[in-house]
Short mmCIF file of C-alpha atoms in Angstrom, two decimals:
data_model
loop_
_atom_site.label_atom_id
_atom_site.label_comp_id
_atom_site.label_asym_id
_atom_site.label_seq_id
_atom_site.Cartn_x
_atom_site.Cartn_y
_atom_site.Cartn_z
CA UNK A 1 -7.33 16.33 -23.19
CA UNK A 2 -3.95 17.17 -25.57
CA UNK A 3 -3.00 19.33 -22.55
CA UNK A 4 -3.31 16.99 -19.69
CA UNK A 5 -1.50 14.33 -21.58
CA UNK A 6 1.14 16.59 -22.09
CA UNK A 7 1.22 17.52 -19.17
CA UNK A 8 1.92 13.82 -17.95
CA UNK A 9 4.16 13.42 -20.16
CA UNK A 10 6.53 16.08 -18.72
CA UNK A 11 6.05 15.08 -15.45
CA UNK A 12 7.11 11.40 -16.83
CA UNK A 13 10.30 13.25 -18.27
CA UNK A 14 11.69 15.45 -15.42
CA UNK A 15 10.74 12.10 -12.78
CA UNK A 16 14.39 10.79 -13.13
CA UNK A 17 15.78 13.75 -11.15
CA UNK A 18 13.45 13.59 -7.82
CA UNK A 19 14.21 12.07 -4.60
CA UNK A 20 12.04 9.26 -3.43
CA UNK A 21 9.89 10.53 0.08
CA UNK A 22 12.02 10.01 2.79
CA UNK A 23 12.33 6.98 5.39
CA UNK A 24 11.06 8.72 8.00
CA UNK A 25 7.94 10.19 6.86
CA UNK A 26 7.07 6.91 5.44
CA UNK A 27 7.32 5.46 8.61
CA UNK A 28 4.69 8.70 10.15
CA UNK A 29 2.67 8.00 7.31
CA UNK A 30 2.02 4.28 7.83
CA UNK A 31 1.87 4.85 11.59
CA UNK A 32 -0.83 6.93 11.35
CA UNK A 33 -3.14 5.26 8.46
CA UNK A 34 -2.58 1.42 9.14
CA UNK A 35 -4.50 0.68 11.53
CA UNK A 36 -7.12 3.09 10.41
CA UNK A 37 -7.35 1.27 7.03
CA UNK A 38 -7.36 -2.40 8.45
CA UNK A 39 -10.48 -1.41 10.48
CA UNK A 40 -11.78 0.21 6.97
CA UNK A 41 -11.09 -2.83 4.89
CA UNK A 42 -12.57 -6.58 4.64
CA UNK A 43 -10.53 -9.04 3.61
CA UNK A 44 -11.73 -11.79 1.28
CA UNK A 45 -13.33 -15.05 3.06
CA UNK A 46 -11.08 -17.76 3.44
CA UNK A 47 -12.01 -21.73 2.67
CA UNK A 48 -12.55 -23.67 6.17
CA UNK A 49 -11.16 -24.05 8.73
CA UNK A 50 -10.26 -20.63 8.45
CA UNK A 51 -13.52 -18.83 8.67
CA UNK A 52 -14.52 -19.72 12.08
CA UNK A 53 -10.73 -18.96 13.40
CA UNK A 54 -11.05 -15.55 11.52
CA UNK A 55 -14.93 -14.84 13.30
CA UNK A 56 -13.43 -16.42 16.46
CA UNK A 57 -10.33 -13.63 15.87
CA UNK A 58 -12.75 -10.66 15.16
CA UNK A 59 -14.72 -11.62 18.13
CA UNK A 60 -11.36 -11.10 20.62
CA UNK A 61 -10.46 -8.20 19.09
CA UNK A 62 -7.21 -9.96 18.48
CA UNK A 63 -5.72 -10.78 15.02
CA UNK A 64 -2.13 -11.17 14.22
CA UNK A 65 -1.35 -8.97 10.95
CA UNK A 66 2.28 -10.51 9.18
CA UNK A 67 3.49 -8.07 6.93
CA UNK A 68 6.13 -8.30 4.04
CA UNK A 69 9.63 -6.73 4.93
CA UNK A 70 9.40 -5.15 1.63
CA UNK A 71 7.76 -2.50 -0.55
CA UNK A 72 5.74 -3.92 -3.60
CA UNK A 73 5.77 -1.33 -6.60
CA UNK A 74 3.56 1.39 -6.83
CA UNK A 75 2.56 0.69 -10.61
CA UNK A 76 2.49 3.75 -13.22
CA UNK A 77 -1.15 3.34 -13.74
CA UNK A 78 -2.16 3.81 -10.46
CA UNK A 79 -0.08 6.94 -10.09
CA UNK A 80 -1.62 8.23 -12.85
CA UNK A 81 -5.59 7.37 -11.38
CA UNK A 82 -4.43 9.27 -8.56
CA UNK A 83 -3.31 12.08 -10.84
CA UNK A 84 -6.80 12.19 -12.80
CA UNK A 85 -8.62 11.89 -9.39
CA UNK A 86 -6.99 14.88 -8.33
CA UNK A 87 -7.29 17.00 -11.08
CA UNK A 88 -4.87 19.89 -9.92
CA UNK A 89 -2.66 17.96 -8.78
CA UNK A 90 1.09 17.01 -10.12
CA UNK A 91 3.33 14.21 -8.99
CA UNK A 92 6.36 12.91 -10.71
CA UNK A 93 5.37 9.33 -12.03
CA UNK A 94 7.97 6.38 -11.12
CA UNK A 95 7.77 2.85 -12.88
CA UNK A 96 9.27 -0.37 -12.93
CA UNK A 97 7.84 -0.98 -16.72
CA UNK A 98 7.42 1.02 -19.64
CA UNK A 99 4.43 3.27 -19.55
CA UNK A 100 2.27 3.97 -22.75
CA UNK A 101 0.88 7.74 -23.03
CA UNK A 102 -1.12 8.37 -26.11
CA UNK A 103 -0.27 5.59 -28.36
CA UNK A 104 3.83 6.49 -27.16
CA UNK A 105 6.04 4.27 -25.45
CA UNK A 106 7.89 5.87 -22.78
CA UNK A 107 10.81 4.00 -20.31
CA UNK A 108 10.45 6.03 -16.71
CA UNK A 109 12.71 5.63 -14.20
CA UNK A 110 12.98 2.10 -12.21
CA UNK A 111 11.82 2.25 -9.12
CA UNK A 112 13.35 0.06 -6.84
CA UNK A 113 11.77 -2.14 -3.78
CA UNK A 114 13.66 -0.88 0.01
CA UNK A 115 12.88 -2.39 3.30
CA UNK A 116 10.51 -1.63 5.45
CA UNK A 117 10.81 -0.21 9.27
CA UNK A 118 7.71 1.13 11.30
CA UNK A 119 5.97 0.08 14.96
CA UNK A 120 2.32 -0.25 15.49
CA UNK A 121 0.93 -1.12 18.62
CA UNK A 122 -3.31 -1.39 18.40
CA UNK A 123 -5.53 -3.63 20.54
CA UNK A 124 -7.10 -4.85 17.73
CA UNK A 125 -3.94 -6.29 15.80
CA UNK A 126 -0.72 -7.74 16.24
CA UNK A 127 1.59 -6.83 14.00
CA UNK A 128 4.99 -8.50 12.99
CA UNK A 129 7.11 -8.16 9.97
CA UNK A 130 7.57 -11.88 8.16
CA UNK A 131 11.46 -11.66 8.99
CA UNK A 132 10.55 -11.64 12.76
CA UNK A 133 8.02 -15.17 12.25
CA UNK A 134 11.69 -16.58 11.13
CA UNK A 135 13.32 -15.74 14.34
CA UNK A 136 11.30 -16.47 16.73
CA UNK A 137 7.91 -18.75 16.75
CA UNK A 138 4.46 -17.53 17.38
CA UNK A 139 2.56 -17.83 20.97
CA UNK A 140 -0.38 -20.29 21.25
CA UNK A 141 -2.93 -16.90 20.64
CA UNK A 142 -1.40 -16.18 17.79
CA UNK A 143 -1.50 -19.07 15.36
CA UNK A 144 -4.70 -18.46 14.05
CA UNK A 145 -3.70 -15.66 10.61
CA UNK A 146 -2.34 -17.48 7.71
CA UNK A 147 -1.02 -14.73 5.07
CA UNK A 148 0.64 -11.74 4.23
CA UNK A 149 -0.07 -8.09 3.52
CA UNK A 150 2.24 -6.26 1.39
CA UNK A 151 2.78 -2.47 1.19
CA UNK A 152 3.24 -0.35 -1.87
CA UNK A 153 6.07 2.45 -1.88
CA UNK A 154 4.03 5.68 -1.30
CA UNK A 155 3.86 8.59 -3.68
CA UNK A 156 3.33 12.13 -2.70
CA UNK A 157 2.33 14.85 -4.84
CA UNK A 158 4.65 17.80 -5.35
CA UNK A 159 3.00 19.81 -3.01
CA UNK A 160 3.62 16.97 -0.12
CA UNK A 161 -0.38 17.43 0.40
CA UNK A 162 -1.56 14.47 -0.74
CA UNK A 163 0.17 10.77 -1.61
CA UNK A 164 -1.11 7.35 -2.61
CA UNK A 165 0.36 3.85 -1.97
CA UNK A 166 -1.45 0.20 -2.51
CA UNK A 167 -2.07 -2.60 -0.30
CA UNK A 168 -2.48 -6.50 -1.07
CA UNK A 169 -3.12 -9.61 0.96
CA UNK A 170 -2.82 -12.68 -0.14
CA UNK A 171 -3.72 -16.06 2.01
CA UNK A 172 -1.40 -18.83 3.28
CA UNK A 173 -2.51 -20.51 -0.52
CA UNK A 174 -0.94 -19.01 -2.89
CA UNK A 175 -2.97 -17.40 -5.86
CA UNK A 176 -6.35 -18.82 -3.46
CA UNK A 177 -7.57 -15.83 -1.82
CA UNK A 178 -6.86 -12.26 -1.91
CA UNK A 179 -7.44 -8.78 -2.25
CA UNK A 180 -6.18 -5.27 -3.52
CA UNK A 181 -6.78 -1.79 -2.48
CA UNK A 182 -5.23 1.63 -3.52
CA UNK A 183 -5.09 4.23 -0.38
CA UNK A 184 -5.39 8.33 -1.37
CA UNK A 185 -4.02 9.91 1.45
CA UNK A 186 -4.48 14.11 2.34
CA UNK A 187 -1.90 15.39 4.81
CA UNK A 188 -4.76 17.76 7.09
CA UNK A 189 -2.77 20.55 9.67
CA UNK A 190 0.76 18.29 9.64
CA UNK A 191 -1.99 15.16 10.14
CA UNK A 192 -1.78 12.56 7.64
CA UNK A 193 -5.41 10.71 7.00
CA UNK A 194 -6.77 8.27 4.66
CA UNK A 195 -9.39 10.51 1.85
CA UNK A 196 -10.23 7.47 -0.03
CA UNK A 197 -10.23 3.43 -0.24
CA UNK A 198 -10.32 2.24 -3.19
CA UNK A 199 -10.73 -1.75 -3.94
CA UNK A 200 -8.88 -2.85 -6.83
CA UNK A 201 -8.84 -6.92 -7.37
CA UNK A 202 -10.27 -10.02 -5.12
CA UNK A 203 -9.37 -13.30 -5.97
#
């Protein structure tokens, strides 16, 4: 135990000196998982009239999917779950707070939130970024998704094998409905894929 949590600990020290992953394998990474983890996931019910748009949706394999221009923060914690889930496995640990680590207080580096830019085309979905609802207004099909799903920063391991990011959606009512999910990702012959789903709040 002494030896893993010194082991973090390092890996909390040296994290200042790293380069965050790249713009443009984030943007193959969420190309390839999205959709794959929308069709995975269920998102929490939401209070009438809502419900029977949503079935009616689901039904015409149409649903419009807005997503925040921004990355959310990856939070220490879950870097670290992903760590002990993958037990030989290192990453270098990023934070917007400070982190504690065996009764120590330690101030990582602060990770900043960056714009997003990827294209997904999918029968099933429509995707826009929230910017693009402000320029220009929504067809007739597609007034019938009211909220937002927000995208973590992802995190690969050193190794560029394996990474982790989050996902949240929250409904048009704020702090009313909503869910949380963190996404373990393996990178499989130059392939990245989705290894795990993990839920992590409803509301």
């Amino acid at each position: 135990m002494k030896n893993i949590i010194f082991s973090i600990f390092i890996i909390l020290l040296f994290s200042c000196n790293k380069k965050e992953i790249s713009s443009e394998t984030e943007k193959q990474i969420f190309e390839s998982v999205l959709v794959p983890i929308l069709d995975s996931i269920q998102f929490s019910v939401l209070p009438p009239p809502y419900n029977d748009s949503i079935k009616k949706i689901y039904e015409n394999d149409k649903m419009l999917i807005v997503i925040k221009d921004s990355t959310e923060i990856l939070s220490a914690e879950e870097q670290i779950g992903f760590l002990k889930h993958y037990k030989n496995t290192s990453m270098d640990i990023d934070s917007s707070t400070v982190t504690k680590i065996n009764h120590n207080l330690i101030r990582i580096k602060n990770l900043n939130s960056h714009k997003l830019s990827f294209k997904l085309t999918d029968r099933k979905y429509i995707f826009k970024f929230y910017s693009e609802l402000k320029e220009n207004k929504l067809n007739d099909n597609e007034k019938f998704f009211c909220g937002e799903l927000g995208l973590s920063n992802i995190k690969l391991d050193n190794s560029k094998e394996k990474g982790v990011f989050s996902i949240s959606y929250n409904c048009c009512e704020k702090n009313k409905c909503g869910n949380g999910w963190i996404v373990y990702l393996k990178n499989t012959n130059g392939k990245w894929k989705i290894d795990k789903i993990i839920p992590t709040w409803i509301s």
